[in-house]
CSV table of C-alpha atoms and ligand atoms in Angstrom, one decimal:
chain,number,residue,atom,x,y,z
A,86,UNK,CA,84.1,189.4,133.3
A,87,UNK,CA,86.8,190.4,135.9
A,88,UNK,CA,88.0,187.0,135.4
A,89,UNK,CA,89.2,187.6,131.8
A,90,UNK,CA,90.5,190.7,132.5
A,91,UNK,CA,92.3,189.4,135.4
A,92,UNK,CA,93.5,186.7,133.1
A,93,UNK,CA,94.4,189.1,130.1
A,94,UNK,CA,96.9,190.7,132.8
A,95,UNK,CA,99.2,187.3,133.2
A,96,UNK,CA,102.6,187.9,131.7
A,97,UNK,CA,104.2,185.7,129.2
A,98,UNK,CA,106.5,184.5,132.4
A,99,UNK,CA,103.1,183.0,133.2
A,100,UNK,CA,101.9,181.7,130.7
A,101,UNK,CA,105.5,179.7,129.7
A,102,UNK,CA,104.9,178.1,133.3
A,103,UNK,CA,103.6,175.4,131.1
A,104,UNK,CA,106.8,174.7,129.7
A,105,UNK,CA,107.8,171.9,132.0
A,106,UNK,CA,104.9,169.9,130.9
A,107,UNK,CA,106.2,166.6,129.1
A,108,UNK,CA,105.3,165.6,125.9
A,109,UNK,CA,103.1,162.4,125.9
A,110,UNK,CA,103.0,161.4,122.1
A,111,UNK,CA,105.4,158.4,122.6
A,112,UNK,CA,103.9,157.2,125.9
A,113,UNK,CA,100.6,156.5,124.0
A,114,UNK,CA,101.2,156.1,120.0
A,115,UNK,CA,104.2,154.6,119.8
A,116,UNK,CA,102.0,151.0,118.5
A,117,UNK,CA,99.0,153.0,117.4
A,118,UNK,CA,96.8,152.0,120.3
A,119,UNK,CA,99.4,152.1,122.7
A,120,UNK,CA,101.9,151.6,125.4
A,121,UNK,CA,99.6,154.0,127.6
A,122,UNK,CA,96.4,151.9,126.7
A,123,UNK,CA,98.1,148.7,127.4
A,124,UNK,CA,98.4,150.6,130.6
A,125,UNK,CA,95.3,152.0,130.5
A,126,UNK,CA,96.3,155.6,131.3
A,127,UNK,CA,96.9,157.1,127.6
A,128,UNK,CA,94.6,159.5,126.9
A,129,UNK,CA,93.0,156.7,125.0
A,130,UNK,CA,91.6,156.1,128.1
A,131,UNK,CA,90.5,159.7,129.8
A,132,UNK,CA,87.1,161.2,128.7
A,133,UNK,CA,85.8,164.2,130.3
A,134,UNK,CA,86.0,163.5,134.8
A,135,UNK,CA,84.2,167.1,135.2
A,136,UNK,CA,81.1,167.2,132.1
A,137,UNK,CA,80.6,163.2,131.6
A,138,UNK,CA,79.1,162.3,135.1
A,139,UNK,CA,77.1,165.6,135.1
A,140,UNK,CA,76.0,165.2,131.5
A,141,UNK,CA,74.9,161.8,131.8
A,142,UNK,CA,73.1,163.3,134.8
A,143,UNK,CA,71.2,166.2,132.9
A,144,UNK,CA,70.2,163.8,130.0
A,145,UNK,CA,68.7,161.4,132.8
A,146,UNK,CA,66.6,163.9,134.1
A,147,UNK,CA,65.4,165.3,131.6
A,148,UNK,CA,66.8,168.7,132.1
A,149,UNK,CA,68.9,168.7,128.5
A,150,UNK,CA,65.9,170.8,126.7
A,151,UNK,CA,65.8,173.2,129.6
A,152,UNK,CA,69.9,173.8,129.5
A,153,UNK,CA,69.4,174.4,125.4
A,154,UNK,CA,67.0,177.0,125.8
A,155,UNK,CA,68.6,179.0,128.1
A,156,UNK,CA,72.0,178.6,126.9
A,157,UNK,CA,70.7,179.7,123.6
A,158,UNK,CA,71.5,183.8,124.1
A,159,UNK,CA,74.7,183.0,126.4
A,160,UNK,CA,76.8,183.7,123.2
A,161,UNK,CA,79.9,186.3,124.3
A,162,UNK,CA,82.7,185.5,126.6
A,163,UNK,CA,81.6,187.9,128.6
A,164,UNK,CA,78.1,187.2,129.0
A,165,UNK,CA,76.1,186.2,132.0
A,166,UNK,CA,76.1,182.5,132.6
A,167,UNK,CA,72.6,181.0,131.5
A,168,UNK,CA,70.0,181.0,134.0
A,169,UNK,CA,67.6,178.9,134.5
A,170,UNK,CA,69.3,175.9,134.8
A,171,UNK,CA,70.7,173.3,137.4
A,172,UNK,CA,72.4,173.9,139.7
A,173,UNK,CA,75.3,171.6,139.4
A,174,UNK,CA,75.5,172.4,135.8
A,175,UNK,CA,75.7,175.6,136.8
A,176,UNK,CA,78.3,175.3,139.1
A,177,UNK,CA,80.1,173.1,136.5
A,178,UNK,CA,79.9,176.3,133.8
A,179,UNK,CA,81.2,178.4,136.4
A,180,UNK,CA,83.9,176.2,136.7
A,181,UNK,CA,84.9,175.5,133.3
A,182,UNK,CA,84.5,178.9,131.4
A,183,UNK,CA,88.1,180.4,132.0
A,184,UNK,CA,90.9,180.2,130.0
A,185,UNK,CA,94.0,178.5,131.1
A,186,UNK,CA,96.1,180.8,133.7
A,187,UNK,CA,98.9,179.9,130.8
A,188,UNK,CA,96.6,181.5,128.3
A,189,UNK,CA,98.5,184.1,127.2
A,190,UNK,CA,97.0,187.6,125.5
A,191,UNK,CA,99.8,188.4,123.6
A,192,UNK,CA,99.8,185.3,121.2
A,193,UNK,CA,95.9,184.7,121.1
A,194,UNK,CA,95.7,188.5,119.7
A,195,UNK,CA,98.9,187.4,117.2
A,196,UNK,CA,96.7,184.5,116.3
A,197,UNK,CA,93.7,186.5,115.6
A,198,UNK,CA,95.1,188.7,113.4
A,199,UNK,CA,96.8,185.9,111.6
A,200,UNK,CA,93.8,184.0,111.0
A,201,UNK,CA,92.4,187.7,109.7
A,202,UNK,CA,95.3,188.0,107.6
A,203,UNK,CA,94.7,184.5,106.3
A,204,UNK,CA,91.3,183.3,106.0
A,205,UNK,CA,91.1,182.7,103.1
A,206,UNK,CA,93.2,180.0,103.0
A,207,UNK,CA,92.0,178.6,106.1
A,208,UNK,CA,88.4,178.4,105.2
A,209,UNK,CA,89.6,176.4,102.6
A,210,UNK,CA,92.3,174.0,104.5
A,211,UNK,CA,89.6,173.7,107.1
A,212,UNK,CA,86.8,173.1,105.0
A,213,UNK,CA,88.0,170.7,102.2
A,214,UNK,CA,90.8,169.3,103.7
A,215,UNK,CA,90.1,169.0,107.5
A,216,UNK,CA,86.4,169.0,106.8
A,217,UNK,CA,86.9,165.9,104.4
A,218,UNK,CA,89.5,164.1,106.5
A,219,UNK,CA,87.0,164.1,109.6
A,220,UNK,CA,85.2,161.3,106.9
A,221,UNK,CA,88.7,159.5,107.1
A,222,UNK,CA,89.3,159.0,110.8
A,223,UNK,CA,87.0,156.0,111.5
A,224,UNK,CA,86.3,157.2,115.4
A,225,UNK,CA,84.8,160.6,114.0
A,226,UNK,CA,83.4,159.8,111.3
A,227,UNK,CA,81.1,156.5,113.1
A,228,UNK,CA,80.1,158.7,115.8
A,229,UNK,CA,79.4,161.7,114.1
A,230,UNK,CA,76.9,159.3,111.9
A,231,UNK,CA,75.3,157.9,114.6
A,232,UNK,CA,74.8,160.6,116.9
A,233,UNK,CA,71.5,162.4,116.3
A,234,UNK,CA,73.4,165.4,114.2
A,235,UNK,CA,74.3,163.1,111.5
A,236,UNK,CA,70.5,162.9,110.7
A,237,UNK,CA,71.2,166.3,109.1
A,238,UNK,CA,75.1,165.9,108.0
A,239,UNK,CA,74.9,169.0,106.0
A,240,UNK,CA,74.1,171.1,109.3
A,241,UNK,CA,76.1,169.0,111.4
A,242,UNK,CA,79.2,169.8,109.6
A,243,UNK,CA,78.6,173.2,108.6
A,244,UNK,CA,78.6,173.9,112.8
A,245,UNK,CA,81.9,172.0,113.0
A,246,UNK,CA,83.5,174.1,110.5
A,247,UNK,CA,82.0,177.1,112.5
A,248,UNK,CA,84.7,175.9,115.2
A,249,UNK,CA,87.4,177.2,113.2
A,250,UNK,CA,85.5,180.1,111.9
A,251,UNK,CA,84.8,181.4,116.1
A,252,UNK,CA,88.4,180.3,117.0
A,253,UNK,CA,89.7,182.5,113.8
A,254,UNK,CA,87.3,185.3,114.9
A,255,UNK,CA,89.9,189.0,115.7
A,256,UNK,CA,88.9,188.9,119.8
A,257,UNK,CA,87.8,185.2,119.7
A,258,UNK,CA,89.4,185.0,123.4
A,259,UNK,CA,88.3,188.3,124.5
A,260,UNK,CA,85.8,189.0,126.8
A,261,UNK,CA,84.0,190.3,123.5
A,262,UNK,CA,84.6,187.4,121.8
A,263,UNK,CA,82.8,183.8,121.4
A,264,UNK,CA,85.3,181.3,121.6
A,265,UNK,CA,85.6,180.2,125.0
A,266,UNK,CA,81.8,180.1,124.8
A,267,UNK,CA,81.7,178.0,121.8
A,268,UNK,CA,84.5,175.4,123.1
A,269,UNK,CA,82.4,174.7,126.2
A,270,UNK,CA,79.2,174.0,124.5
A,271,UNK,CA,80.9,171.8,122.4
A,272,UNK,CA,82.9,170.1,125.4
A,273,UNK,CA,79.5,169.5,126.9
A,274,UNK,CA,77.9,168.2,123.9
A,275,UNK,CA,80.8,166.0,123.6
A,276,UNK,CA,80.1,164.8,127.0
A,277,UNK,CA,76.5,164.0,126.4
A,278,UNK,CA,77.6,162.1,123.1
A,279,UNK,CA,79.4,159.8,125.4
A,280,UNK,CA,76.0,159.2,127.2
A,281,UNK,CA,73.9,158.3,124.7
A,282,UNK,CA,75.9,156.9,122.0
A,283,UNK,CA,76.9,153.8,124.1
A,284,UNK,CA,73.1,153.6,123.9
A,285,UNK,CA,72.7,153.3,120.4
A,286,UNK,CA,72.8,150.0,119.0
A,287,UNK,CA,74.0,151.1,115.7
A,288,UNK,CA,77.4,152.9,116.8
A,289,UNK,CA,77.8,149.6,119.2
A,290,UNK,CA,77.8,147.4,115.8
A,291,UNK,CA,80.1,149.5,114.6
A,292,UNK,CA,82.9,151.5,117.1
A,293,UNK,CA,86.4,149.7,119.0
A,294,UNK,CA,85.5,151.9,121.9
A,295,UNK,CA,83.2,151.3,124.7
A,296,UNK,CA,82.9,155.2,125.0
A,297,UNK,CA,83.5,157.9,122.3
A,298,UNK,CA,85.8,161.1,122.3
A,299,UNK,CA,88.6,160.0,124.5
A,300,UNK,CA,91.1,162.9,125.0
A,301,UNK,CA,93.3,160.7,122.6
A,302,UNK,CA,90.2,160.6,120.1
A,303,UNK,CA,90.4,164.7,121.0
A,304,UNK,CA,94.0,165.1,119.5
A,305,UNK,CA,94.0,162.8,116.3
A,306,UNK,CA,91.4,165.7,115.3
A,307,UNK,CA,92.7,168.8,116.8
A,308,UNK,CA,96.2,166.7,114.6
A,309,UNK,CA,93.6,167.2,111.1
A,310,UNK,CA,92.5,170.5,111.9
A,311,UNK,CA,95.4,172.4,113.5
A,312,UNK,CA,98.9,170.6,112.5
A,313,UNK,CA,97.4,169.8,109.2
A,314,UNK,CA,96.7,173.5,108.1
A,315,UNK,CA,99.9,174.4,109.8
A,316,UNK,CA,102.2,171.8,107.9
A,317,UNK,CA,99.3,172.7,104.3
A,318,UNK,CA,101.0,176.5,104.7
A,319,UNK,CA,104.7,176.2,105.2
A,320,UNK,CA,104.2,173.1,102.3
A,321,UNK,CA,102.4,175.9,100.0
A,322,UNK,CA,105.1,178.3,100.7
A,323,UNK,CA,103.0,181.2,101.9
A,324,UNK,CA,104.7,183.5,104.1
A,325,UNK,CA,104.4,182.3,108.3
A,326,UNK,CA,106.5,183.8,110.6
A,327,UNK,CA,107.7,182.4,113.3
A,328,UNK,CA,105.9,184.0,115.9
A,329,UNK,CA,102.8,183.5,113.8
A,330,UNK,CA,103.0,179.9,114.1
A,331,UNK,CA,103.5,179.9,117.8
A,332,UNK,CA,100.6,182.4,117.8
A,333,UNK,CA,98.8,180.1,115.8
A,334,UNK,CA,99.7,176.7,117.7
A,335,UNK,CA,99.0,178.8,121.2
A,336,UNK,CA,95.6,179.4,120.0
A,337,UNK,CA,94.9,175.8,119.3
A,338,UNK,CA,96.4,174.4,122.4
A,339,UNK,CA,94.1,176.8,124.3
A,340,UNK,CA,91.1,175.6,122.2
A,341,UNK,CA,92.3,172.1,123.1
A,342,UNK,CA,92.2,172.9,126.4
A,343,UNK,CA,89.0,174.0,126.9
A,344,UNK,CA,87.5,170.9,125.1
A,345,UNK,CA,88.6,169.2,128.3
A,346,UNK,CA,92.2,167.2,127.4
A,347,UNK,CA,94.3,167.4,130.0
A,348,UNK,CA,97.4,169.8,129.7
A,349,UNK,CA,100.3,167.4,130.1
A,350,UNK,CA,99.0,165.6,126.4
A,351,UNK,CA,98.9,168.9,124.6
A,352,UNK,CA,101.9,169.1,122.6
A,353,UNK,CA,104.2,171.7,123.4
A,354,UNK,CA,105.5,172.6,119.8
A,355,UNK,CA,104.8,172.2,116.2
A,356,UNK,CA,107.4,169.8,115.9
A,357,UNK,CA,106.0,167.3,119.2
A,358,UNK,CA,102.4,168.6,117.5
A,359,UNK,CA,103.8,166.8,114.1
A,360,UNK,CA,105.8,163.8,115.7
A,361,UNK,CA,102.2,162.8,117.6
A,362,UNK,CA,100.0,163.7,114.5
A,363,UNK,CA,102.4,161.0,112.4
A,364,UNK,CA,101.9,158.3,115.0
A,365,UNK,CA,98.0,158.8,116.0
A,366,UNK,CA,96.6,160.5,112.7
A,367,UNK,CA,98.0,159.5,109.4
A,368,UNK,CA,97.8,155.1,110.2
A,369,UNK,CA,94.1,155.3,111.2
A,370,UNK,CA,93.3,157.2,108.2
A,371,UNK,CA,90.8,154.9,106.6
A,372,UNK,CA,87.2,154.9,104.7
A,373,UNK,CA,84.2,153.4,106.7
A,374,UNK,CA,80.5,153.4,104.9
A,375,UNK,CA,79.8,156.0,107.5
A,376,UNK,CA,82.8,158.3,106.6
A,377,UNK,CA,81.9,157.7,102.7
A,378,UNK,CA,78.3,159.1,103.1
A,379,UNK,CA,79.7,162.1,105.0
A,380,UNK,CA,82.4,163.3,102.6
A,381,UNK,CA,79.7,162.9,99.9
A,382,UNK,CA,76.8,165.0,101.9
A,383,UNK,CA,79.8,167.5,102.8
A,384,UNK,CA,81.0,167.9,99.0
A,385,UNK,CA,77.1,168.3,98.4
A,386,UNK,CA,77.0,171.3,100.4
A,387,UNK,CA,78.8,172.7,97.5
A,388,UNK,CA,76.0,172.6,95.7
A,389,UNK,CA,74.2,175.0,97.3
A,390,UNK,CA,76.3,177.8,95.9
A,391,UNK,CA,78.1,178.7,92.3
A,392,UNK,CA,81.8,177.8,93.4
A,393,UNK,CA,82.5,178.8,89.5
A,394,UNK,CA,83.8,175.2,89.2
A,395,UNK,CA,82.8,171.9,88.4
A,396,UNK,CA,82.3,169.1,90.4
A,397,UNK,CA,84.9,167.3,88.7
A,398,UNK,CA,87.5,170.4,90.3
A,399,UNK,CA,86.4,170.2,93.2
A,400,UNK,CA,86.8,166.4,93.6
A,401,UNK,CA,91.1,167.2,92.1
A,402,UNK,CA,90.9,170.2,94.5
A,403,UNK,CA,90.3,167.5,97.4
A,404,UNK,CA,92.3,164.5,95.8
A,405,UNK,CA,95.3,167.4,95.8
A,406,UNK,CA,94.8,168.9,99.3
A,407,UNK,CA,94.1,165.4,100.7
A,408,UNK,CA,96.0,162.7,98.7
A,409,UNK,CA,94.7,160.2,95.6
A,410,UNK,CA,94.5,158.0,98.4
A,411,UNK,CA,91.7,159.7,100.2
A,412,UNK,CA,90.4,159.8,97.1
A,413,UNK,CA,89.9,156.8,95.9
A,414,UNK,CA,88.8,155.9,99.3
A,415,UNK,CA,85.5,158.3,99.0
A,416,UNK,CA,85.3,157.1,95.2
A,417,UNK,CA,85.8,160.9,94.3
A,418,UNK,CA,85.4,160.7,90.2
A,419,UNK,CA,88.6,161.8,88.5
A,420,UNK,CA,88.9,164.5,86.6
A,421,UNK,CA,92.1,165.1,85.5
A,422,UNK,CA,91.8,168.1,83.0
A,423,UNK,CA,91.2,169.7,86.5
A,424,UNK,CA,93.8,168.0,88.2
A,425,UNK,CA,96.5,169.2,85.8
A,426,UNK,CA,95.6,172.5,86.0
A,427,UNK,CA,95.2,172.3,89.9
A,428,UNK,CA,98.7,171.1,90.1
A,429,UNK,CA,100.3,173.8,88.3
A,430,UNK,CA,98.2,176.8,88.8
A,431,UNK,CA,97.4,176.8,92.1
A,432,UNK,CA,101.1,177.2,93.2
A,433,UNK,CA,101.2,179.8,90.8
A,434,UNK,CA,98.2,181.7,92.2
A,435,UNK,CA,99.5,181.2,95.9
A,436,UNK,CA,102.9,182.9,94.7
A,437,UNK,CA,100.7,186.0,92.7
A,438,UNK,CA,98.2,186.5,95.8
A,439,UNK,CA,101.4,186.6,98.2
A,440,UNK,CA,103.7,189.2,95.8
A,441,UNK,CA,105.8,186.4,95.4
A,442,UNK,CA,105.8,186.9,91.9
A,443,UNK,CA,105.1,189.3,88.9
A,444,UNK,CA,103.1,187.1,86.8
A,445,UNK,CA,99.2,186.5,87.6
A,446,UNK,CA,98.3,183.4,86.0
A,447,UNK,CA,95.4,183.9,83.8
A,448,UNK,CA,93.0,180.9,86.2
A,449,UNK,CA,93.5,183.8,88.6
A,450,UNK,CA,89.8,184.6,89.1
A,451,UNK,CA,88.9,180.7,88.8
A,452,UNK,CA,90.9,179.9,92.4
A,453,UNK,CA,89.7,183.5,93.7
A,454,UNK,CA,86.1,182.9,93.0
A,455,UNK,CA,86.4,179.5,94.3
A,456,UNK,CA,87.9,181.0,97.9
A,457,UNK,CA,86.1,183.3,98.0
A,458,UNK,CA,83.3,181.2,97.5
A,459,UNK,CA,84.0,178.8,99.6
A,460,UNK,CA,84.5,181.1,102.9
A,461,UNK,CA,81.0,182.6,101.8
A,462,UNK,CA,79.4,179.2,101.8
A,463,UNK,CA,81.1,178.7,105.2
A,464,UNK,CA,79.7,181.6,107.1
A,465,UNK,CA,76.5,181.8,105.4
A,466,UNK,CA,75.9,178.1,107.1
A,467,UNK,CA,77.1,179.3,110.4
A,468,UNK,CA,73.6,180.8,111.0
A,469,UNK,CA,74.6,184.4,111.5
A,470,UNK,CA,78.0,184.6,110.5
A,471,UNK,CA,78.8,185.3,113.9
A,472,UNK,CA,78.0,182.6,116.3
A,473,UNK,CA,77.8,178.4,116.7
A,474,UNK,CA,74.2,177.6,117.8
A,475,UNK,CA,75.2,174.6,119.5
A,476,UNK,CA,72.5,172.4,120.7
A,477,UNK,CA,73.1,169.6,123.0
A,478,UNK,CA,71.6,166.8,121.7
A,479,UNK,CA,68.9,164.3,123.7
A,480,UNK,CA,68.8,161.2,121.3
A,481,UNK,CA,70.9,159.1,118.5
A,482,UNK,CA,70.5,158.9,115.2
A,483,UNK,CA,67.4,156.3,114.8
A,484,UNK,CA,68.8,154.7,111.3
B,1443,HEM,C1,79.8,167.9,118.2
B,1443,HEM,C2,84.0,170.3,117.4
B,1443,HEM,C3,86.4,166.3,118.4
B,1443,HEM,C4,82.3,163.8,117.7
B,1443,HEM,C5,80.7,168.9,118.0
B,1443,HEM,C6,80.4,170.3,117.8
B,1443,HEM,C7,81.5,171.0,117.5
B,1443,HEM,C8,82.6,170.0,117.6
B,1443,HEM,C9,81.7,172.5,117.3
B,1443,HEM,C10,79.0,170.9,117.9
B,1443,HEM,C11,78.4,170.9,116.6
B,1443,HEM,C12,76.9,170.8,116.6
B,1443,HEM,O1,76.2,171.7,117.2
B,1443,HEM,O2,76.3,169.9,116.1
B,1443,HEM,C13,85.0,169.4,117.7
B,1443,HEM,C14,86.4,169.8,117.7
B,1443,HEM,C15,87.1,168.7,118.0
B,1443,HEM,C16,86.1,167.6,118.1
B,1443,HEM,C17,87.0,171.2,117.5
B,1443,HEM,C18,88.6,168.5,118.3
B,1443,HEM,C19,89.5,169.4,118.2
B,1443,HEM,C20,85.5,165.3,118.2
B,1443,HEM,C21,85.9,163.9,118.2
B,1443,HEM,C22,84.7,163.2,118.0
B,1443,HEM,C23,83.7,164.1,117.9
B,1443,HEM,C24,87.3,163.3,118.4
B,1443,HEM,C25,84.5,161.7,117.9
B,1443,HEM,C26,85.5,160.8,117.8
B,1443,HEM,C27,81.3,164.7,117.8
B,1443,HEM,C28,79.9,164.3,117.8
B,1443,HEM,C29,79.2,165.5,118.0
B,1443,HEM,C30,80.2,166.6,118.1
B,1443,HEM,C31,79.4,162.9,117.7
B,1443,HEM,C32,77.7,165.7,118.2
B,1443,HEM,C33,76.9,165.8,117.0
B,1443,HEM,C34,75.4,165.8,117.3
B,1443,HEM,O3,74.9,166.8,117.7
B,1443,HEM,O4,74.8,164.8,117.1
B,1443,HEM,N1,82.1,168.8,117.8
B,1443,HEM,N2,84.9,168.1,117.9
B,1443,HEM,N3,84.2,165.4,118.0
B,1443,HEM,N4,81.4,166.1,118.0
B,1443,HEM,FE1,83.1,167.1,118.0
């Protein structure tokens, strides 16, 4: 794609063009729902202008299964946009698939290689503690239910965490890679999720929003992916450079990009990324009945595969990534043999694992099998390993 090369060319002068962008976290969080939505121009109250009128459009007609057929094999960067379909949906992929002109090569590459150099932990951050906060934020977690993926929460979530896996993928942004494919499915299928579940009667009984996703909605999660892992590391101690976390955070405001939230309310540093997170994520944080069943169908995925712990670990290994809190919340059975030897050990794993010390603790292979474990379980869900078979969806979930 010419346009990705083009693109891979920009300089870093280019790309810091963003820098005059403000940062909006004050203008909209400051009360929790908001000076801007008092207004009623916070990101509270901006959806998706471009994919919401043209998927509402598509689902209308009829023309959804047609678009998930043929988008099925448009998997690289670089592949040929589907055929096959509508026009203007055509027109609107045409549109979309390109990253930022302030994307910027040099850090997405840095990013890669960190997330290569650090999966391990990230699988897990991702998995347990983003993947079980999602069950937290009342938004997510009620329309994520409702929708017709949370028929099959198991699936539904294991495509989620599939995000993280495509974004951490060496070349995710290269014309080789997936990412920017992935991140436009999923902006369209966020799009037709704001068709149809203003339709369902069940997230209506439920939901404070008239439509779902809202760019604001957008950032408390990008907030319990992204900051979250990022604040999880430099708390844990394990070596991050400097320019790794800019790499890091780059990759991540590009992702946030291309899910459709406008520029000027993608925070600039980790430090605005951390002020906004404080004021939009952390006092929402809250169990619904929704968010209970789907931190106990995610924690069942577990079961599927020999972690080399117990249940009861697994519930500490949350309460302890997550809070007691968040615990209690999802009624996650104590076990606290495994919470004292979480709380001790697993520091002095991280500082064996990183050379930061001598001695290997002798629950070594424990938290190693369990890593490694868990990063198998992860890919082995994303179908191949290698790609997100996003589907848009055409209905709700029926009860
Ligand atoms: C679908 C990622 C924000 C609700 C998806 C899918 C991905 C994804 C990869 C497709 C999964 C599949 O094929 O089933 C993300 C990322 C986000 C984000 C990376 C932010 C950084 C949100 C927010 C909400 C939300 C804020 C709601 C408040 C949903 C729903 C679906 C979905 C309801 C459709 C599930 C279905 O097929 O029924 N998202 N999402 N997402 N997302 Fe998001």
């Amino acid at each position: 794609m010419d346009n990705l090369s083009r693109r891979k060319a920009l300089s870093l002068g280019v790309a810091l063009g963003l820098a005059g962008a403000t940062i909006p976290a004050r203008a909209w969080a400051s009360t929790g729902s908001a000076t801007g939505a008092a207004a009623g121009t916070g990101p509270e109250w901006i959806w998706d202008a471009a994919a919401d009128p043209l998927m509402a459009s598509m689902l209308d007609g009829g023309h959804v299964p047609a678009i998930n057929s043929a988008w099925a094999s448009w998997v690289n960067n670089n592949d040929p946009l589907p055929g096959g379909v509508p026009a203007e949906f055509a027109a609107y992929l045409r549109q979309v698939n390109v990253l930022p002109t302030w994307a910027d090569p040099v850090k997405l590459a840095r990013a890669a290689d960190f997330n290569r150099r650090r999966d391990t932990y990230l699988f897990m951050l991702y998995g347990l503690g983003s993947g079980i906060m999602s069950t937290v934020i009342p938004r997510e977690a009620r329309s994520v239910y409702w929708s017709a993926g949370g028929a099959n929460m198991q699936d539904r979530a294991a495509k989620t965490f599939t995000f993280g896996y495509d974004l951490s993928q060496l070349g995710a942004f290269e014309p080789t890679g997936q990412f920017v494919v992935t991140a436009n499915k999923t902006r369209v299928v966020h799009a037709a999720v704001r068709h149809l579940l203003p339709q369902s009667p069940h997230w209506k009984a439920v939901t404070d929003e008239t439509t779902p996703i809202s760019a604001a909605d957008i950032l408390v999660t990008f907030h319990s992916l992204g900051t979250y892992v990022h604040r999880k590391l430099l708390d844990w101690k394990i070596p991050f450079p400097s320019a790794d976390q800019e790499a890091f955070l780059h990759s991540w405001q590009v992702a946030v990009h291309l899910l459709g939230v406008p520029d000027e309310h993608i925070p600039q540093t980790w430090a605005a990324a951390e002020q906004q997170s404080a004021q939009v994520l952390t006092p929402i944080l809250t169990p619904t009945t929704e968010g209970i069943a789907l931190a106990e169908d995610l924690l069942g995925l577990t079961a599927q595969v020999d972690l080399g712990v117990t249940r009861g670990f697994l519930n500490e290994f949350v309460r302890y990534v997550l809070s007691d809190e968040v615990g209690n919340w999802l009624g996650l059975t104590r076990d606290y043999a495994s919470a004292a030897l979480i709380r001790t050990a697993w520091p002095a794993y991280i500082l064996f694992r990183e050379g930061l010390s001598p001695v290997m603790p002798g629950t070594f292979y424990v938290f190693d099998q369990f890593i490694r474990a868990l990063a198998m379980l992860f890919l082995n869900k994303g179908s191949s390993g290698t790609t997100t078979p996003i589907t848009i969806p055409t209905a709700n979930r029926a009860a």
